[in-house]
Amino acid sequence: MQNLNLNSLKVFVVAARHGSFLKAGIELHLSQGAISQRIKQLELELGLRLFEREHRGVSLTKAGKELAQTVEMSLGMIEKTASEIRRFGAEVTMQVSPSIARKWLTPRLPQFSKLHPNLRLSIEARAEVLARPLHHNELSMRHGKSFPSVKGQQMRHLVELELVAVCSPDLPGVGPRPTLTQILTLPLIQDTHRRWDKLIEREVSSATSEPLNFNSASLAIDAAINMQGIAIVPSLFVQDDIADGQLKEIWRVVEPSGEYLFLIWPKEQIASEPLNDVVRWIHDKFGHDVSNPM
């Protein structure tokens, strides 16, 4: 016996449900003759009669009743599974650094959810960069000077990061417009980029203490909010805290930082529209053309 044709089984189930080839044809948009031909072919493949042909319609044989019950249940399971796995295509995973997740992405998620209520975002905050290529419906946001290109992936730097020195408005000893020399004598906070160390070395400064070091920008920002010193971080990560009055900007690096916020996503997708929605939204947040992100 050859493998049974799934379409023929579906035709059989509809005909069994209606007890009529004519009504089955109406539901499936096929002629009565086409329904009859498919049923005959199925009966030949099985070597069994599935229907008794009667004057006023058709009725299932014992074998037909057994097959109809099994096929109906199997097709129902297939439909249920297909419906469930369609949800996977509407879920996009974002691989981001903890600082991007906390200080840029999370405050903007409510807006994204209003624009795309049926799209599910899964946020994975990782300090380390993924060693593997991005999978289907994954994208990554990272900040740094550069990242190696990977075959099959697109990468775009969204913005060059501007570096600012920020502190709590209540931090004592900070004047309204302190110079860099004055700032370097105050308690300092930095992340793994060690930006204060580089400025101290460049300025040949007589800093009064070693900077307090954290392994992420978000932790350095939290420490600044809690009056532990002055943090030097990308302005992108503190614009909300400054607007809320938790931090104030006291100094800005004039020279280009050479650091960028990167967006990385796969070039080819099986079901790319959910991913494209996220990519377009991120591009729009940074004023880029969003008409064709792929």
CSV table of C-alpha atoms in Angstrom, one decimal:
chain,number,residue,atom,x,y,z
A,1,MET,CA,0.0,0.0,0.0
A,2,GLN,CA,1.3,3.4,-0.9
A,3,ASN,CA,1.4,6.3,1.5
A,4,LEU,CA,-2.1,7.7,1.8
A,5,ASN,CA,-2.7,11.2,0.5
A,6,LEU,CA,-3.5,13.7,3.2
A,7,ASN,CA,-5.9,15.7,0.9
A,8,SER,CA,-7.7,12.5,0.1
A,9,LEU,CA,-8.2,11.7,3.8
A,10,LYS,CA,-9.5,15.2,4.4
A,11,VAL,CA,-12.0,14.8,1.5
A,12,PHE,CA,-13.0,11.4,3.0
A,13,VAL,CA,-13.6,12.9,6.5
A,14,VAL,CA,-15.8,15.8,5.1
A,15,ALA,CA,-17.8,13.3,3.0
A,16,ALA,CA,-18.2,11.0,6.0
A,17,ARG,CA,-19.4,13.9,8.2
A,18,HIS,CA,-22.0,15.0,5.7
A,19,GLY,CA,-23.0,11.6,4.4
A,20,SER,CA,-23.1,13.2,1.0
A,21,PHE,CA,-20.5,13.7,-1.8
A,22,LEU,CA,-22.5,16.7,-3.0
A,23,LYS,CA,-22.4,18.5,0.3
A,24,ALA,CA,-18.7,17.6,0.7
A,25,GLY,CA,-18.1,19.1,-2.7
A,26,ILE,CA,-19.9,22.3,-1.7
A,27,GLU,CA,-17.8,22.7,1.5
A,28,LEU,CA,-14.5,21.9,-0.3
A,29,HIS,CA,-15.3,23.9,-3.5
A,30,LEU,CA,-15.0,20.7,-5.6
A,31,SER,CA,-17.5,19.0,-7.9
A,32,GLN,CA,-19.4,15.9,-6.8
A,33,GLY,CA,-17.5,13.9,-9.4
A,34,ALA,CA,-14.1,15.1,-8.0
A,35,ILE,CA,-15.2,14.0,-4.5
A,36,SER,CA,-16.3,10.6,-5.8
A,37,GLN,CA,-13.0,10.1,-7.7
A,38,ARG,CA,-10.9,10.8,-4.7
A,39,ILE,CA,-12.9,8.5,-2.5
A,40,LYS,CA,-12.6,5.7,-5.2
A,41,GLN,CA,-8.8,6.2,-5.3
A,42,LEU,CA,-8.6,6.0,-1.5
A,43,GLU,CA,-10.7,2.8,-1.5
A,44,LEU,CA,-8.4,1.3,-4.2
A,45,GLU,CA,-5.3,2.2,-2.1
A,46,LEU,CA,-6.8,0.6,1.0
A,47,GLY,CA,-8.4,-2.3,-0.8
A,48,LEU,CA,-11.6,-1.7,1.2
A,49,ARG,CA,-15.0,-0.1,0.6
A,50,LEU,CA,-15.4,3.0,2.8
A,51,PHE,CA,-18.9,4.0,1.7
A,52,GLU,CA,-22.1,2.2,0.7
A,53,ARG,CA,-23.6,4.1,-2.2
A,54,GLU,CA,-27.3,4.6,-1.7
A,55,HIS,CA,-30.1,6.3,-3.6
A,56,ARG,CA,-30.3,9.3,-1.2
A,57,GLY,CA,-26.6,9.6,-0.3
A,58,VAL,CA,-23.8,7.5,1.1
A,59,SER,CA,-23.2,5.8,4.4
A,60,LEU,CA,-20.0,4.5,6.0
A,61,THR,CA,-19.1,0.9,6.1
A,62,LYS,CA,-17.6,-0.6,9.2
A,63,ALA,CA,-14.1,0.0,7.9
A,64,GLY,CA,-15.2,3.6,6.9
A,65,LYS,CA,-16.4,4.3,10.4
A,66,GLU,CA,-13.2,3.1,11.9
A,67,LEU,CA,-11.1,5.2,9.5
A,68,ALA,CA,-13.2,8.3,9.8
A,69,GLN,CA,-12.9,8.3,13.6
A,70,THR,CA,-9.1,7.9,13.5
A,71,VAL,CA,-8.6,10.5,10.7
A,72,GLU,CA,-10.9,13.0,12.4
A,73,MET,CA,-8.9,12.7,15.6
A,74,SER,CA,-5.6,12.9,13.8
A,75,LEU,CA,-6.5,15.9,11.7
A,76,GLY,CA,-7.7,17.6,14.8
A,77,MET,CA,-4.4,17.0,16.5
A,78,ILE,CA,-2.5,18.4,13.5
A,79,GLU,CA,-4.7,21.5,13.4
A,80,LYS,CA,-4.1,22.1,17.1
A,81,THR,CA,-0.3,21.6,16.8
A,82,ALA,CA,-0.2,23.9,13.8
A,83,SER,CA,-2.1,26.6,15.7
A,84,GLU,CA,0.3,26.3,18.6
A,85,ILE,CA,3.5,26.4,16.6
A,86,ARG,CA,2.3,29.5,14.7
A,87,ARG,CA,2.8,31.3,18.0
A,88,PHE,CA,6.6,30.6,17.7
A,89,GLY,CA,6.7,32.7,14.5
A,90,ALA,CA,5.2,35.6,16.4
A,91,GLU,CA,7.8,35.5,19.2
A,92,VAL,CA,11.0,37.4,18.8
A,93,THR,CA,14.0,37.0,21.1
A,94,MET,CA,16.2,40.0,21.8
A,95,GLN,CA,19.7,39.3,23.0
A,96,VAL,CA,20.9,42.5,24.8
A,97,SER,CA,23.4,43.6,27.4
A,98,PRO,CA,22.0,44.2,30.9
A,99,SER,CA,22.6,47.9,30.5
A,100,ILE,CA,20.6,48.2,27.3
A,101,ALA,CA,17.8,46.0,28.7
A,102,ARG,CA,17.5,48.1,31.9
A,103,LYS,CA,18.3,51.6,30.8
A,104,TRP,CA,16.9,51.8,27.2
A,105,LEU,CA,14.7,48.8,26.2
A,106,THR,CA,12.5,48.1,29.3
A,107,PRO,CA,11.1,51.7,29.6
A,108,ARG,CA,10.1,51.6,26.0
A,109,LEU,CA,8.4,48.1,26.0
A,110,PRO,CA,4.9,49.5,26.9
A,111,GLN,CA,5.0,51.6,23.8
A,112,PHE,CA,6.1,48.7,21.6
A,113,SER,CA,3.3,46.4,23.1
A,114,LYS,CA,0.7,49.0,22.2
A,115,LEU,CA,1.9,49.1,18.6
A,116,HIS,CA,2.3,45.3,18.3
A,117,PRO,CA,-0.1,43.7,20.8
A,118,ASN,CA,0.1,40.2,19.1
A,119,LEU,CA,3.9,40.1,19.0
A,120,ARG,CA,5.6,38.4,21.9
A,121,LEU,CA,9.0,39.6,22.9
A,122,SER,CA,11.4,37.5,24.9
A,123,ILE,CA,14.3,39.6,26.4
A,124,GLU,CA,17.5,37.8,27.3
A,125,ALA,CA,20.0,40.1,29.1
A,126,ARG,CA,23.5,38.7,28.7
A,127,ALA,CA,26.8,40.4,29.6
A,128,GLU,CA,28.7,38.2,27.1
A,129,VAL,CA,28.2,38.3,23.4
A,130,LEU,CA,26.7,35.2,21.8
A,131,ALA,CA,29.4,32.9,20.4
A,132,ARG,CA,26.9,31.4,17.9
A,133,PRO,CA,25.1,32.9,15.0
A,134,LEU,CA,21.6,34.2,15.7
A,135,HIS,CA,18.8,31.8,15.2
A,136,HIS,CA,15.4,32.3,13.5
A,137,ASN,CA,13.6,35.3,14.9
A,138,GLU,CA,16.5,36.4,17.1
A,139,LEU,CA,18.2,39.8,17.1
A,140,SER,CA,20.9,41.4,19.2
A,141,MET,CA,21.6,44.9,20.5
A,142,ARG,CA,25.1,45.6,21.8
A,143,HIS,CA,27.3,48.6,22.4
A,144,GLY,CA,31.0,48.9,21.9
A,145,LYS,CA,33.6,50.0,19.4
A,146,SER,CA,33.1,47.1,17.0
A,147,PHE,CA,31.8,43.6,16.6
A,148,PRO,CA,33.0,41.0,14.0
A,149,SER,CA,30.7,40.4,11.0
A,150,VAL,CA,29.1,37.0,10.9
A,151,LYS,CA,28.0,35.3,7.6
A,152,GLY,CA,24.2,35.3,7.3
A,153,GLN,CA,23.7,38.3,9.6
A,154,GLN,CA,23.2,42.0,9.1
A,155,MET,CA,24.7,44.6,11.4
A,156,ARG,CA,24.1,48.3,11.6
A,157,HIS,CA,25.4,50.8,14.1
A,158,LEU,CA,22.3,52.8,15.1
A,159,VAL,CA,24.1,55.7,16.8
A,160,GLU,CA,27.5,56.8,18.0
A,161,LEU,CA,27.3,57.0,21.7
A,162,GLU,CA,28.0,60.4,23.5
A,163,LEU,CA,29.7,60.1,26.8
A,164,VAL,CA,28.5,62.2,29.8
A,165,ALA,CA,29.5,62.5,33.4
A,166,VAL,CA,26.4,62.3,35.7
A,167,CYS,CA,25.7,62.3,39.4
A,168,SER,CA,22.9,62.7,41.9
A,169,PRO,CA,21.7,66.3,42.2
A,170,ASP,CA,22.3,65.9,45.9
A,171,LEU,CA,26.0,64.7,45.7
A,172,PRO,CA,28.0,67.1,47.9
A,173,GLY,CA,31.0,69.0,46.5
A,174,VAL,CA,29.8,69.3,42.9
A,175,GLY,CA,29.5,72.9,41.6
A,176,PRO,CA,27.1,73.9,38.9
A,177,ARG,CA,29.7,73.8,36.1
A,178,PRO,CA,32.7,71.8,37.3
A,179,THR,CA,35.7,71.4,35.1
A,180,LEU,CA,37.2,68.0,34.2
A,181,THR,CA,40.1,68.7,36.6
A,182,GLN,CA,37.7,69.4,39.4
A,183,ILE,CA,35.6,66.3,38.6
A,184,LEU,CA,38.6,64.1,38.8
A,185,THR,CA,39.2,65.0,42.4
A,186,LEU,CA,35.7,63.8,43.4
A,187,PRO,CA,34.5,60.2,43.9
A,188,LEU,CA,34.3,58.5,40.5
A,189,ILE,CA,32.4,55.5,39.2
A,190,GLN,CA,33.0,53.5,36.0
A,191,ASP,CA,32.1,50.3,34.2
A,192,THR,CA,34.3,47.8,32.3
A,193,HIS,CA,35.2,50.4,29.7
A,194,ARG,CA,37.4,52.2,32.4
A,195,ARG,CA,36.8,55.6,30.9
A,196,TRP,CA,37.8,57.5,34.0
A,197,ASP,CA,41.1,55.6,34.1
A,198,LYS,CA,41.9,56.7,30.6
A,199,LEU,CA,41.0,60.3,31.3
A,200,ILE,CA,43.1,60.3,34.5
A,201,GLU,CA,46.0,59.0,32.6
A,202,ARG,CA,45.5,61.6,29.8
A,203,GLU,CA,45.1,64.5,32.1
A,204,VAL,CA,47.9,63.5,34.4
A,205,SER,CA,45.4,64.1,37.1
A,206,SER,CA,46.0,64.2,40.9
A,207,ALA,CA,42.8,62.1,41.5
A,208,THR,CA,42.2,61.7,45.2
A,209,SER,CA,41.0,58.1,45.0
A,210,GLU,CA,40.7,55.2,42.6
A,211,PRO,CA,37.4,55.0,40.7
A,212,LEU,CA,34.7,52.6,42.0
A,213,ASN,CA,34.5,49.8,39.3
A,214,PHE,CA,31.3,48.0,38.2
A,215,ASN,CA,30.9,45.3,35.5
A,216,SER,CA,28.0,47.1,33.8
A,217,ALA,CA,26.9,50.6,32.9
A,218,SER,CA,23.5,50.1,34.6
A,219,LEU,CA,25.2,49.2,38.0
A,220,ALA,CA,27.4,52.3,37.6
A,221,ILE,CA,24.4,54.4,37.0
A,222,ASP,CA,22.5,53.0,40.0
A,223,ALA,CA,25.5,53.8,42.1
A,224,ALA,CA,25.5,57.4,40.9
A,225,ILE,CA,21.8,57.7,41.7
A,226,ASN,CA,22.6,56.5,45.2
A,227,MET,CA,25.2,59.3,45.7
A,228,GLN,CA,28.3,57.1,45.5
A,229,GLY,CA,30.0,59.3,43.0
A,230,ILE,CA,30.2,60.5,39.4
A,231,ALA,CA,29.6,58.0,36.6
A,232,ILE,CA,30.8,58.4,33.0
A,233,VAL,CA,28.4,56.6,30.8
A,234,PRO,CA,26.7,56.8,27.4
A,235,SER,CA,24.0,59.6,27.5
A,236,LEU,CA,21.6,57.1,25.9
A,237,PHE,CA,21.4,55.2,29.1
A,238,VAL,CA,20.8,58.1,31.4
A,239,GLN,CA,18.4,60.3,29.5
A,240,ASP,CA,15.4,58.9,31.3
A,241,ASP,CA,17.0,59.2,34.8
A,242,ILE,CA,18.0,62.9,34.0
A,243,ALA,CA,14.4,63.6,32.8
A,244,ASP,CA,13.1,62.1,36.1
A,245,GLY,CA,15.5,64.2,38.2
A,246,GLN,CA,17.4,61.3,39.6
A,247,LEU,CA,20.6,62.4,37.9
A,248,LYS,CA,22.1,65.5,36.5
A,249,GLU,CA,24.6,65.9,33.7
A,250,ILE,CA,27.7,67.9,34.8
A,251,TRP,CA,30.1,67.3,32.0
A,252,ARG,CA,30.2,65.9,28.4
A,253,VAL,CA,33.0,64.4,26.4
A,254,VAL,CA,33.6,66.6,23.4
A,255,GLU,CA,35.6,64.2,21.3
A,256,PRO,CA,33.8,61.4,19.4
A,257,SER,CA,33.7,58.3,21.5
A,258,GLY,CA,34.2,55.8,18.7
A,259,GLU,CA,31.6,53.6,20.6
A,260,TYR,CA,28.4,52.6,18.9
A,261,LEU,CA,25.0,51.0,19.6
A,262,PHE,CA,24.8,48.1,17.2
A,263,LEU,CA,21.7,46.2,15.9
A,264,ILE,CA,22.4,42.7,14.6
A,265,TRP,CA,19.8,40.4,13.0
A,266,PRO,CA,19.6,37.5,10.5
A,267,LYS,CA,19.5,38.2,6.8
A,268,GLU,CA,17.0,35.5,5.8
A,269,GLN,CA,14.0,34.4,7.7
A,270,ILE,CA,11.3,31.7,7.1
A,271,ALA,CA,8.6,33.9,8.8
A,272,SER,CA,10.3,37.2,8.9
A,273,GLU,CA,7.5,39.7,9.5
A,274,PRO,CA,7.5,39.6,13.3
A,275,LEU,CA,11.3,40.1,13.3
A,276,ASN,CA,10.9,42.9,10.8
A,277,ASP,CA,8.4,44.6,13.0
A,278,VAL,CA,10.9,44.8,15.8
A,279,VAL,CA,13.8,45.8,13.5
A,280,ARG,CA,11.6,48.6,12.0
A,281,TRP,CA,10.6,49.8,15.5
A,282,ILE,CA,14.2,50.0,16.7
A,283,HIS,CA,15.3,51.8,13.5
A,284,ASP,CA,12.5,54.3,13.9
A,285,LYS,CA,13.6,55.0,17.5
A,286,PHE,CA,16.9,56.2,16.1
A,287,GLY,CA,15.6,58.1,13.1
A,288,HIS,CA,16.6,55.6,10.4
A,289,ASP,CA,14.7,54.6,7.3
A,290,VAL,CA,12.3,51.8,8.3
A,291,SER,CA,10.8,51.1,4.9
A,292,ASN,CA,12.9,48.0,4.2
A,293,PRO,CA,14.9,46.7,7.1
A,294,MET,CA,16.0,43.4,5.6
